[in-house]
Tab-separated table of C-alpha atoms in Angstrom:
chain	number	residue	atom	x	y	z
A	1	MET	CA	0.026	-0.112	0.113
A	2	LEU	CA	1.102	3.099	-0.974
A	3	ALA	CA	2.270	5.399	2.147
A	4	LYS	CA	1.729	8.796	3.254
A	5	ARG	CA	4.579	11.198	3.533
A	6	ILE	CA	5.985	13.440	5.737
A	7	ILE	CA	8.041	16.158	4.303
A	8	PRO	CA	10.157	19.077	5.627
A	9	CYS	CA	10.459	21.753	4.458
A	10	LEU	CA	14.017	23.849	4.657
A	11	ASP	CA	14.275	27.502	3.704
A	12	ILE	CA	17.373	28.424	1.758
A	13	LYS	CA	18.808	31.794	1.346
A	14	ASP	CA	21.783	32.188	-0.346
A	15	GLY	CA	22.711	28.284	-0.161
A	16	ARG	CA	21.910	28.185	3.904
A	17	THR	CA	19.519	27.352	5.793
A	18	VAL	CA	17.480	30.056	7.598
A	19	LYS	CA	14.596	29.694	10.222
A	20	GLY	CA	15.356	28.752	13.733
A	21	ILE	CA	17.234	24.997	13.633
A	22	ASN	CA	17.186	23.256	17.091
A	23	PHE	CA	19.387	20.299	16.786
A	24	VAL	CA	22.180	19.575	19.316
A	25	ASP	CA	23.784	17.139	17.039
A	26	LEU	CA	23.799	19.686	13.792
A	27	ARG	CA	27.459	21.184	14.089
A	28	ASP	CA	26.418	23.869	11.365
A	29	ALA	CA	23.142	25.025	11.659
A	30	GLY	CA	23.191	26.864	8.251
A	31	ASP	CA	24.447	23.717	6.465
A	32	PRO	CA	21.036	22.677	4.183
A	33	VAL	CA	23.239	19.078	3.212
A	34	GLU	CA	23.856	18.367	7.119
A	35	LEU	CA	20.043	19.189	7.884
A	36	ALA	CA	18.871	17.264	4.992
A	37	GLU	CA	21.250	14.263	6.226
A	38	ILE	CA	19.299	14.074	9.915
A	39	TYR	CA	16.130	14.531	8.491
A	40	SER	CA	16.275	11.586	6.364
A	41	ARG	CA	18.053	9.635	9.181
A	42	GLN	CA	14.841	10.404	11.086
A	43	GLY	CA	12.570	9.371	8.709
A	44	ALA	CA	11.620	12.216	6.665
A	45	ASP	CA	10.051	10.673	3.401
A	46	GLU	CA	10.909	13.279	1.060
A	47	LEU	CA	12.706	16.920	1.649
A	48	VAL	CA	11.242	20.413	-0.010
A	49	PHE	CA	14.074	23.049	-0.362
A	50	LEU	CA	12.640	26.386	-1.022
A	51	ASP	CA	15.214	29.112	-1.927
A	52	ILE	CA	14.256	32.277	-0.827
A	53	SER	CA	17.197	34.652	-1.752
A	54	ALA	CA	16.724	37.239	-4.452
A	55	THR	CA	20.709	37.491	-5.442
A	56	GLU	CA	22.327	37.350	-9.069
A	57	GLN	CA	24.419	34.525	-7.831
A	58	LYS	CA	20.813	32.929	-6.761
A	59	ARG	CA	20.851	30.292	-9.936
A	60	LYS	CA	24.488	29.320	-9.436
A	61	THR	CA	24.288	28.542	-5.880
A	62	LEU	CA	21.007	26.908	-5.665
A	63	ALA	CA	22.136	24.479	-8.682
A	64	GLU	CA	25.487	23.860	-6.591
A	65	LEU	CA	23.420	23.443	-3.359
A	66	VAL	CA	20.976	20.730	-5.419
A	67	TYR	CA	24.380	18.762	-6.614
A	68	HIS	CA	25.732	18.513	-2.616
A	69	VAL	CA	22.109	17.465	-1.343
A	70	ALA	CA	21.885	14.920	-4.208
A	71	GLU	CA	25.368	13.588	-3.405
A	72	LYS	CA	24.880	13.084	0.148
A	73	VAL	CA	20.932	12.212	0.727
A	74	ASN	CA	19.573	8.874	-0.504
A	75	ILE	CA	15.649	10.010	-0.362
A	76	PRO	CA	13.847	12.111	-2.877
A	77	PHE	CA	13.795	15.847	-2.864
A	78	THR	CA	12.266	19.015	-4.352
A	79	VAL	CA	13.546	22.563	-5.276
A	80	GLY	CA	11.292	25.338	-5.404
A	81	GLY	CA	11.507	29.258	-5.075
A	82	GLY	CA	12.245	32.049	-8.062
A	83	ILE	CA	12.008	28.827	-10.842
A	84	SER	CA	10.641	30.446	-14.187
A	85	SER	CA	12.202	28.722	-17.194
A	86	VAL	CA	13.054	25.553	-19.010
A	87	GLU	CA	16.782	26.482	-18.660
A	88	ASP	CA	16.233	26.491	-14.607
A	89	VAL	CA	14.858	23.256	-14.284
A	90	ASP	CA	17.359	21.758	-16.591
A	91	LEU	CA	20.346	22.849	-14.784
A	92	LEU	CA	18.195	21.566	-10.946
A	93	LEU	CA	17.426	18.265	-12.373
A	94	HIS	CA	20.618	17.745	-14.207
A	95	ASN	CA	22.571	18.326	-10.948
A	96	GLY	CA	20.577	15.594	-8.916
A	97	ALA	CA	17.279	17.104	-8.128
A	98	ASP	CA	14.042	14.808	-8.216
A	99	LYS	CA	11.410	17.203	-8.834
A	100	VAL	CA	10.987	20.909	-9.025
A	101	SER	CA	8.376	23.169	-7.939
A	102	ILE	CA	6.909	26.502	-9.417
A	103	ASN	CA	4.421	28.777	-8.009
A	104	SER	CA	4.027	32.333	-9.815
A	105	SER	CA	5.605	31.778	-12.803
A	106	ALA	CA	3.032	29.230	-13.491
A	107	VAL	CA	0.432	31.243	-12.477
A	108	LYS	CA	2.451	34.342	-14.873
A	109	ASN	CA	2.715	31.966	-18.005
A	110	PRO	CA	0.537	28.661	-17.647
A	111	GLN	CA	1.996	27.384	-20.827
A	112	LEU	CA	5.576	26.945	-18.818
A	113	ILE	CA	3.798	23.880	-17.339
A	114	ASN	CA	3.154	22.573	-20.249
A	115	ASP	CA	6.677	23.119	-21.658
A	116	LEU	CA	8.408	21.645	-18.273
A	117	VAL	CA	6.076	18.806	-18.578
A	118	ALA	CA	6.548	17.532	-22.190
A	119	LYS	CA	10.655	18.105	-21.804
A	120	PHE	CA	10.912	16.652	-18.160
A	121	GLY	CA	8.060	14.050	-17.690
A	122	SER	CA	4.955	14.798	-15.267
A	123	GLN	CA	6.627	12.879	-12.356
A	124	CYS	CA	8.938	16.277	-11.823
A	125	ILE	CA	7.008	18.944	-11.993
A	126	VAL	CA	5.483	20.100	-8.797
A	127	VAL	CA	3.082	22.922	-9.345
A	128	ALA	CA	2.978	24.856	-5.520
A	129	ILE	CA	-0.164	26.790	-5.163
A	130	ASP	CA	-0.863	29.638	-2.528
A	131	ALA	CA	-4.259	30.298	-1.720
A	132	LYS	CA	-6.403	32.242	1.062
A	133	GLU	CA	-9.902	31.906	1.529
A	134	ILE	CA	-11.869	35.592	1.467
A	135	ASP	CA	-15.664	35.597	1.681
A	136	GLY	CA	-16.114	31.739	1.603
A	137	GLU	CA	-13.851	31.756	-1.664
A	138	TRP	CA	-10.564	30.575	-1.958
A	139	MET	CA	-8.197	32.708	-4.273
A	140	VAL	CA	-4.926	32.132	-5.357
A	141	HIS	CA	-2.005	34.286	-3.924
A	142	LEU	CA	1.626	35.109	-5.338
A	143	VAL	CA	4.883	36.047	-3.803
A	144	GLY	CA	4.803	33.943	-0.813
A	145	GLY	CA	0.924	34.290	-0.321
A	146	LYS	CA	1.613	38.586	-0.254
A	147	VAL	CA	-0.135	39.425	-3.686
A	148	PRO	CA	-3.535	38.477	-4.666
A	149	THR	CA	-5.009	37.572	-7.596
A	150	LYS	CA	-8.381	37.456	-9.242
A	151	ILE	CA	-7.747	33.757	-9.764
A	152	LYS	CA	-10.105	30.945	-8.202
A	153	LEU	CA	-7.747	27.969	-6.520
A	154	PHE	CA	-10.142	25.447	-7.481
A	155	GLU	CA	-10.213	26.276	-10.954
A	156	TRP	CA	-6.632	27.038	-11.400
A	157	ALA	CA	-5.879	23.548	-9.803
A	158	LYS	CA	-7.832	21.604	-12.337
A	159	GLU	CA	-6.292	24.199	-15.557
A	160	VAL	CA	-2.925	22.917	-13.543
A	161	GLU	CA	-3.427	19.039	-13.479
A	162	GLU	CA	-5.028	19.425	-17.161
A	163	ARG	CA	-1.457	21.198	-18.122
A	164	GLY	CA	-0.006	17.976	-16.894
A	165	ALA	CA	1.279	18.823	-13.429
A	166	GLY	CA	2.500	15.698	-11.394
A	167	GLU	CA	1.499	16.740	-8.130
A	168	ILE	CA	0.070	19.957	-6.323
A	169	LEU	CA	1.616	21.629	-3.328
A	170	PHE	CA	-1.406	23.746	-1.748
A	171	THR	CA	-0.717	26.223	1.104
A	172	SER	CA	-3.324	27.589	2.990
A	173	MET	CA	-2.474	31.501	3.614
A	174	ASN	CA	-5.402	31.341	6.396
A	175	HIS	CA	-3.787	28.436	8.078
A	176	ASP	CA	0.052	29.187	7.515
A	177	GLY	CA	2.036	29.801	10.995
A	178	THR	CA	-0.949	29.258	12.974
A	179	LYS	CA	-0.116	26.031	14.288
A	180	ASN	CA	-4.068	25.433	14.541
A	181	GLY	CA	-4.127	22.459	11.571
A	182	PHE	CA	-4.365	22.167	8.047
A	183	ALA	CA	-6.811	23.576	5.349
A	184	ASN	CA	-8.850	19.926	5.825
A	185	GLU	CA	-12.080	20.941	4.076
A	186	ALA	CA	-10.129	22.630	0.947
A	187	LEU	CA	-7.746	19.767	0.604
A	188	ALA	CA	-10.507	17.156	0.452
A	189	LYS	CA	-12.231	18.892	-2.272
A	190	LEU	CA	-8.827	19.160	-4.412
A	191	SER	CA	-8.140	15.512	-3.838
A	192	LEU	CA	-11.738	14.752	-5.107
A	193	GLU	CA	-11.661	16.852	-7.693
A	194	LEU	CA	-8.667	16.263	-8.998
A	195	ASN	CA	-6.538	12.733	-9.852
A	196	ILE	CA	-2.885	13.725	-8.907
A	197	PRO	CA	-1.181	13.388	-5.314
A	198	ILE	CA	-1.833	16.925	-3.072
A	199	ILE	CA	0.587	18.012	-0.662
A	200	ALA	CA	-0.851	19.824	2.336
A	201	SER	CA	0.754	22.707	3.730
A	202	GLY	CA	0.774	25.322	6.281
A	203	GLY	CA	-0.710	25.233	9.848
A	204	ALA	CA	0.963	21.734	11.213
A	205	GLY	CA	1.007	22.474	15.307
A	206	ASN	CA	0.808	18.745	16.547
A	207	VAL	CA	0.337	15.283	15.557
A	208	GLN	CA	-3.114	15.244	15.674
A	209	HIS	CA	-3.068	17.877	12.519
A	210	PHE	CA	-1.381	15.382	10.364
A	211	VAL	CA	-3.836	12.666	11.144
A	212	ASP	CA	-6.541	15.259	10.336
A	213	ALA	CA	-4.839	16.659	7.038
A	214	PHE	CA	-4.551	12.475	5.937
A	215	ILE	CA	-7.955	11.598	6.933
A	216	GLU	CA	-10.504	14.262	6.780
A	217	GLY	CA	-7.754	16.246	4.098
A	218	LYS	CA	-7.773	13.099	2.475
A	219	ALA	CA	-3.775	14.714	1.777
A	220	ASP	CA	-1.327	12.028	-0.141
A	221	ALA	CA	1.101	14.013	1.820
A	222	ALA	CA	1.875	16.636	4.310
A	223	LEU	CA	5.012	19.353	4.627
A	224	ALA	CA	5.661	21.338	7.669
A	225	ALA	CA	8.951	23.779	8.515
A	226	SER	CA	9.066	24.731	12.228
A	227	VAL	CA	7.701	21.725	14.044
A	228	PHE	CA	10.240	19.801	12.856
A	229	HIS	CA	13.003	22.598	12.989
A	230	TYR	CA	12.293	23.103	16.224
A	231	LYS	CA	12.296	19.618	17.442
A	232	GLU	CA	8.294	20.377	18.644
A	233	ILE	CA	7.647	17.136	16.805
A	234	GLU	CA	9.953	14.210	15.989
A	235	ILE	CA	9.184	12.360	12.450
A	236	LYS	CA	9.782	8.911	14.260
A	237	ASP	CA	7.093	9.474	16.629
A	238	LEU	CA	4.832	11.316	14.516
A	239	LYS	CA	5.077	7.783	11.798
A	240	LYS	CA	4.501	5.383	15.198
A	241	GLU	CA	0.902	7.540	16.281
A	242	LEU	CA	0.001	7.673	12.782
A	243	LYS	CA	0.633	4.076	12.275
A	244	THR	CA	-1.587	3.640	15.484
A	245	LYS	CA	-4.379	5.591	13.764
A	246	GLY	CA	-4.139	3.092	10.864
A	247	ILE	CA	-2.729	5.256	8.518
A	248	PRO	CA	-0.061	3.760	6.320
A	249	VAL	CA	3.519	5.313	6.771
A	250	ARG	CA	6.659	4.414	5.999
A	251	ILE	CA	8.543	3.338	9.462
B	1	MET	CA	34.495	-3.747	-10.479
B	2	LYS	CA	33.558	-1.848	-13.706
B	3	ILE	CA	29.956	-0.159	-13.423
B	4	VAL	CA	28.551	1.959	-16.098
B	5	ILE	CA	25.134	3.865	-16.488
B	6	ILE	CA	24.012	4.106	-20.129
B	7	ASN	CA	23.344	7.739	-20.700
B	8	TYR	CA	21.244	8.028	-23.668
B	9	GLY	CA	19.712	11.289	-22.764
B	10	ALA	CA	17.188	10.236	-20.559
B	11	GLY	CA	16.164	11.435	-17.037
B	12	ASN	CA	18.278	12.470	-13.611
B	13	ILE	CA	20.927	9.995	-13.713
B	14	GLN	CA	23.375	12.026	-11.431
B	15	SER	CA	21.409	10.766	-8.627
B	16	ILE	CA	22.296	6.806	-9.910
B	17	LYS	CA	25.564	7.949	-9.848
B	18	PHE	CA	25.927	9.180	-6.100
B	19	ALA	CA	24.319	6.299	-5.284
B	20	PHE	CA	26.842	4.136	-6.367
B	21	GLN	CA	29.268	6.628	-5.093
B	22	ARG	CA	28.325	6.097	-1.543
B	23	LEU	CA	28.736	2.232	-1.560
B	24	GLY	CA	32.152	3.343	-2.641
B	25	TYR	CA	32.203	2.567	-6.479
B	26	ASN	CA	32.739	5.113	-9.237
B	27	ALA	CA	30.083	4.110	-11.623
B	28	ILE	CA	30.649	5.806	-15.119
B	29	LEU	CA	27.961	7.414	-17.378
B	30	THR	CA	28.648	6.437	-21.354
B	31	HIS	CA	26.708	5.691	-24.527
B	32	ASP	CA	30.114	4.248	-25.746
B	33	VAL	CA	28.898	0.703	-27.388
B	34	ASN	CA	32.422	-0.860	-26.396
B	35	GLU	CA	32.623	0.586	-22.774
B	36	ILE	CA	29.431	-1.000	-22.252
B	37	LYS	CA	30.019	-4.098	-23.546
B	38	ASN	CA	33.150	-4.566	-21.299
B	39	ALA	CA	31.604	-3.528	-18.167
B	40	ASP	CA	30.990	-6.107	-15.272
B	41	ARG	CA	27.573	-4.206	-14.308
B	42	VAL	CA	25.357	-2.285	-16.625
B	43	ILE	CA	22.597	0.073	-15.195
B	44	PHE	CA	19.892	1.027	-17.705
B	45	PRO	CA	18.156	3.680	-16.314
B	46	GLY	CA	15.504	6.184	-17.464
B	47	VAL	CA	13.115	8.904	-16.600
B	48	GLY	CA	10.638	10.248	-18.937
B	49	GLU	CA	8.331	8.995	-22.097
B	50	ALA	CA	8.605	5.452	-23.532
B	51	SER	CA	8.482	6.254	-26.982
B	52	SER	CA	10.866	8.977	-27.250
B	53	ALA	CA	13.247	6.894	-24.996
B	54	MET	CA	13.500	4.037	-27.424
B	55	LYS	CA	13.759	6.449	-30.498
B	56	MET	CA	17.166	7.505	-28.306
B	57	LEU	CA	18.103	4.376	-28.039
B	58	ARG	CA	17.597	3.453	-31.712
B	59	GLN	CA	19.384	6.190	-32.907
B	60	SER	CA	22.641	5.034	-30.902
B	61	THR	CA	21.689	1.682	-31.536
B	62	LEU	CA	22.051	1.019	-28.272
B	63	ASP	CA	18.426	-1.208	-28.899
B	64	ASN	CA	20.321	-4.025	-30.159
B	65	LEU	CA	23.354	-3.698	-27.682
B	66	ILE	CA	21.048	-4.023	-24.278
B	67	PRO	CA	19.547	-7.377	-25.584
B	68	GLU	CA	22.243	-9.004	-26.290
B	69	LEU	CA	24.934	-7.892	-23.237
B	70	LYS	CA	26.081	-11.133	-21.105
B	71	GLN	CA	26.821	-9.368	-17.618
B	72	PRO	CA	24.265	-8.644	-15.323
B	73	VAL	CA	21.770	-5.484	-16.271
B	74	LEU	CA	19.481	-3.641	-14.286
B	75	GLY	CA	16.872	-1.255	-15.752
B	76	ILE	CA	15.618	1.199	-13.818
B	77	CYS	CA	12.272	2.996	-13.611
B	78	LEU	CA	11.598	3.584	-17.443
B	79	GLY	CA	14.514	1.197	-18.173
B	80	MET	CA	12.755	-1.716	-16.907
B	81	GLN	CA	9.738	-0.589	-18.793
B	82	LEU	CA	11.406	-0.437	-21.767
B	83	MET	CA	13.190	-3.887	-21.166
B	84	CYS	CA	9.213	-5.543	-21.702
B	85	ASN	CA	7.567	-6.254	-25.094
B	86	SER	CA	5.728	-3.159	-25.654
B	87	SER	CA	4.483	0.345	-23.947
B	88	GLU	CA	1.353	1.768	-23.616
B	89	GLU	CA	3.188	5.202	-23.207
B	90	GLY	CA	3.525	6.391	-26.774
B	91	ASN	CA	2.494	2.888	-28.163
B	92	THR	CA	6.018	1.821	-28.418
B	93	LYS	CA	7.751	-1.286	-29.065
B	94	GLY	CA	10.267	-2.376	-25.976
B	95	LEU	CA	13.522	-4.597	-26.291
B	96	GLY	CA	11.586	-7.652	-25.541
B	97	ILE	CA	13.474	-8.888	-23.041
B	98	PHE	CA	10.571	-9.228	-20.306
B	99	ASN	CA	7.634	-11.294	-21.679
B	100	THR	CA	5.269	-8.388	-20.814
B	101	ASP	CA	3.054	-5.359	-21.869
B	102	VAL	CA	3.779	-2.107	-19.936
B	103	VAL	CA	0.144	-0.402	-19.509
B	104	LYS	CA	-1.293	2.427	-18.014
B	105	PHE	CA	-3.197	2.864	-14.709
B	106	SER	CA	-6.523	3.257	-14.277
B	107	ASP	CA	-7.976	6.262	-13.033
B	108	LYS	CA	-9.483	4.779	-10.005
B	109	VAL	CA	-6.188	5.860	-8.090
B	110	LYS	CA	-3.839	8.903	-8.451
B	111	VAL	CA	-2.062	8.865	-11.515
B	112	PRO	CA	1.065	9.438	-11.612
B	113	GLN	CA	1.903	7.204	-7.940
B	114	ILE	CA	4.270	9.063	-6.076
B	115	GLY	CA	5.643	7.954	-2.821
B	116	TRP	CA	6.759	4.853	-1.212
B	117	ASN	CA	5.238	1.491	-1.644
B	118	GLU	CA	5.792	-1.606	-0.239
B	119	ILE	CA	7.403	-4.498	-1.846
B	120	THR	CA	6.545	-7.764	-1.148
B	121	GLU	CA	6.195	-11.894	-2.501
B	122	LEU	CA	10.342	-11.443	-2.905
B	123	LYS	CA	12.028	-13.848	-5.285
B	124	SER	CA	15.400	-13.467	-5.878
B	125	GLU	CA	19.351	-12.358	-4.765
B	126	LEU	CA	18.518	-9.024	-5.068
B	127	PHE	CA	16.367	-8.839	-2.116
B	128	LYS	CA	19.064	-10.792	0.014
B	129	GLY	CA	18.701	-9.218	3.475
B	130	ILE	CA	15.470	-7.039	3.071
B	131	ALA	CA	12.079	-8.221	4.625
B	132	ASP	CA	9.166	-8.704	3.002
B	133	GLY	CA	7.008	-5.326	3.326
B	134	LYS	CA	9.557	-2.797	3.012
B	135	HIS	CA	9.240	0.765	1.357
B	136	ILE	CA	10.789	1.867	-1.926
B	137	TYR	CA	10.570	4.837	-3.597
B	138	MET	CA	8.215	4.931	-6.856
B	139	VAL	CA	7.172	7.722	-9.273
B	140	HIS	CA	5.349	6.269	-12.215
B	141	SER	CA	2.165	6.226	-14.444
B	142	PHE	CA	2.647	3.001	-15.890
B	143	TYR	CA	3.347	-0.594	-14.877
B	144	ALA	CA	4.276	-3.786	-15.713
B	145	PRO	CA	1.321	-6.501	-15.061
B	146	LEU	CA	2.322	-9.566	-12.688
B	147	CYS	CA	4.206	-12.407	-15.253
B	148	LYS	CA	6.288	-15.353	-15.006
B	149	GLU	CA	9.519	-13.189	-14.788
B	150	THR	CA	8.059	-11.199	-11.644
B	151	ILE	CA	10.324	-11.039	-8.642
B	152	ALA	CA	8.549	-8.027	-6.514
B	153	THR	CA	5.056	-7.327	-5.886
B	154	SER	CA	3.592	-3.940	-5.246
B	155	ASP	CA	-0.209	-3.182	-4.945
B	156	TYR	CA	-1.719	0.121	-6.362
B	157	GLY	CA	-4.907	-0.556	-6.987
B	158	LEU	CA	-3.965	-3.809	-8.450
B	159	LYS	CA	-1.069	-5.670	-7.934
B	160	TYR	CA	1.817	-5.567	-10.773
B	161	SER	CA	5.752	-5.998	-10.998
B	162	ALA	CA	7.579	-3.856	-8.956
B	163	ALA	CA	10.693	-6.119	-10.059
B	164	LEU	CA	11.357	-8.478	-12.978
B	165	ALA	CA	14.280	-10.739	-13.818
B	166	LYS	CA	15.175	-12.999	-16.470
B	167	ASP	CA	18.600	-14.759	-16.737
B	168	ASN	CA	21.004	-11.633	-16.519
B	169	PHE	CA	18.527	-9.247	-16.659
B	170	TYR	CA	17.012	-7.489	-13.673
B	171	GLY	CA	14.287	-4.620	-13.518
B	172	VAL	CA	13.000	-2.538	-10.985
B	173	GLN	CA	10.151	-0.053	-10.974
B	174	PHE	CA	11.228	1.982	-8.269
B	175	HIS	CA	14.257	3.946	-7.625
B	176	PRO	CA	16.829	2.207	-5.702
B	177	GLU	CA	18.913	5.411	-5.542
B	178	LYS	CA	15.976	6.954	-3.631
B	179	SER	CA	15.162	4.452	-1.843
B	180	SER	CA	16.792	5.034	1.596
B	181	ASP	CA	18.776	2.016	3.239
B	182	VAL	CA	16.790	-0.734	1.700
B	183	GLY	CA	17.616	0.910	-2.100
B	184	GLU	CA	21.127	0.955	-1.022
B	185	ARG	CA	21.198	-2.701	0.054
B	186	ILE	CA	19.632	-3.551	-3.669
B	187	LEU	CA	22.247	-1.979	-5.516
B	188	LYS	CA	24.977	-3.495	-3.368
B	189	ASN	CA	23.390	-7.362	-3.889
B	190	PHE	CA	23.305	-6.164	-7.538
B	191	ILE	CA	27.178	-5.421	-7.212
B	192	ASP	CA	28.074	-8.536	-5.186
B	193	LYS	CA	26.171	-11.146	-7.353
B	194	ALA	CA	28.650	-13.310	-8.526
């Protein structure tokens, strides 16, 4: 049976991890490769690296990081953040990334999804969608959720699937950072209306939130950052608990 | 031990090279016929679309070479699928090593299948030291049905071949290079095979 996936997300700036990292066994708290290895040993199923730097060196620095992660880590990983062209993706996949995630660039130029899928295949193209529920309607937002658009979440998600994306990474701006749980209703609706895997993001605060995202939200995978970085939740404990709730996981 | 990874332009093969590096082997990426013929172990990778991958194999005459190889050959993911008789993906003929036809998952399950699934009914030295029901990483929309060459089974809406073997040829649908310790053990078993 296919297992539900637990995915820690690492924010990267200029080749270094940002956000609080709280591992006593970590020699260099800013080294993404070392952190990735630790997560992998703890039972993470996949990793996401989100590059938030905005320098001219960005492309090269990110590509080098991908190479070093691929060299050391024996689980799949996705790279996202400011990727906007076939050339960007080619470089990252060539250096060892398993998947790339695109967000604003896909909204601005939806054809990019088709172009990437045609060249690299659906399996490595993740489309990330940030959305916010406003007056009962889920609306797509850009630039890390800061800029609203007139695009509706469910319509955009359907279009993303039709254009060939392999997975959707859905972040609820209403839930992100609250630690009050995932947007389970919207997740379940995405999962029912679409036939590609859905990764839940935004709102993880405790173990029960993951249980809810998988059972009520019907998510295929759940992504979180701070609960793992600050060791509020240990991946091993989380998976044990999920297993006792009858949720299939890899232990 | 000379390990070659056939480089015919299909997908992310850097990760496979790194996996062997972690095991202490320097695998060579090549499309050179002589280099492949003279290797002790041959890895036949592949990510992408079946009919275009077959086209690339034909252009470099590797479609004739691969079925003739005598040393242990391991097809990974699309590589395994291309070793079958045919694939529904782009309606292409395969290399005809495994006597089964690759077809698409039905829309009763989410396609592609992405993630960690269990391998069961393990029937080969490739899985030495690996317990039934261990998880490996899969990413695919098409699958090889069960057949007499099946050496491992997975379940995704139906049971299908997670791995195939015939004579010196092995194929795995999953990505051993991305399947944590279990995947590394499988690669090691492939190298250690006498």
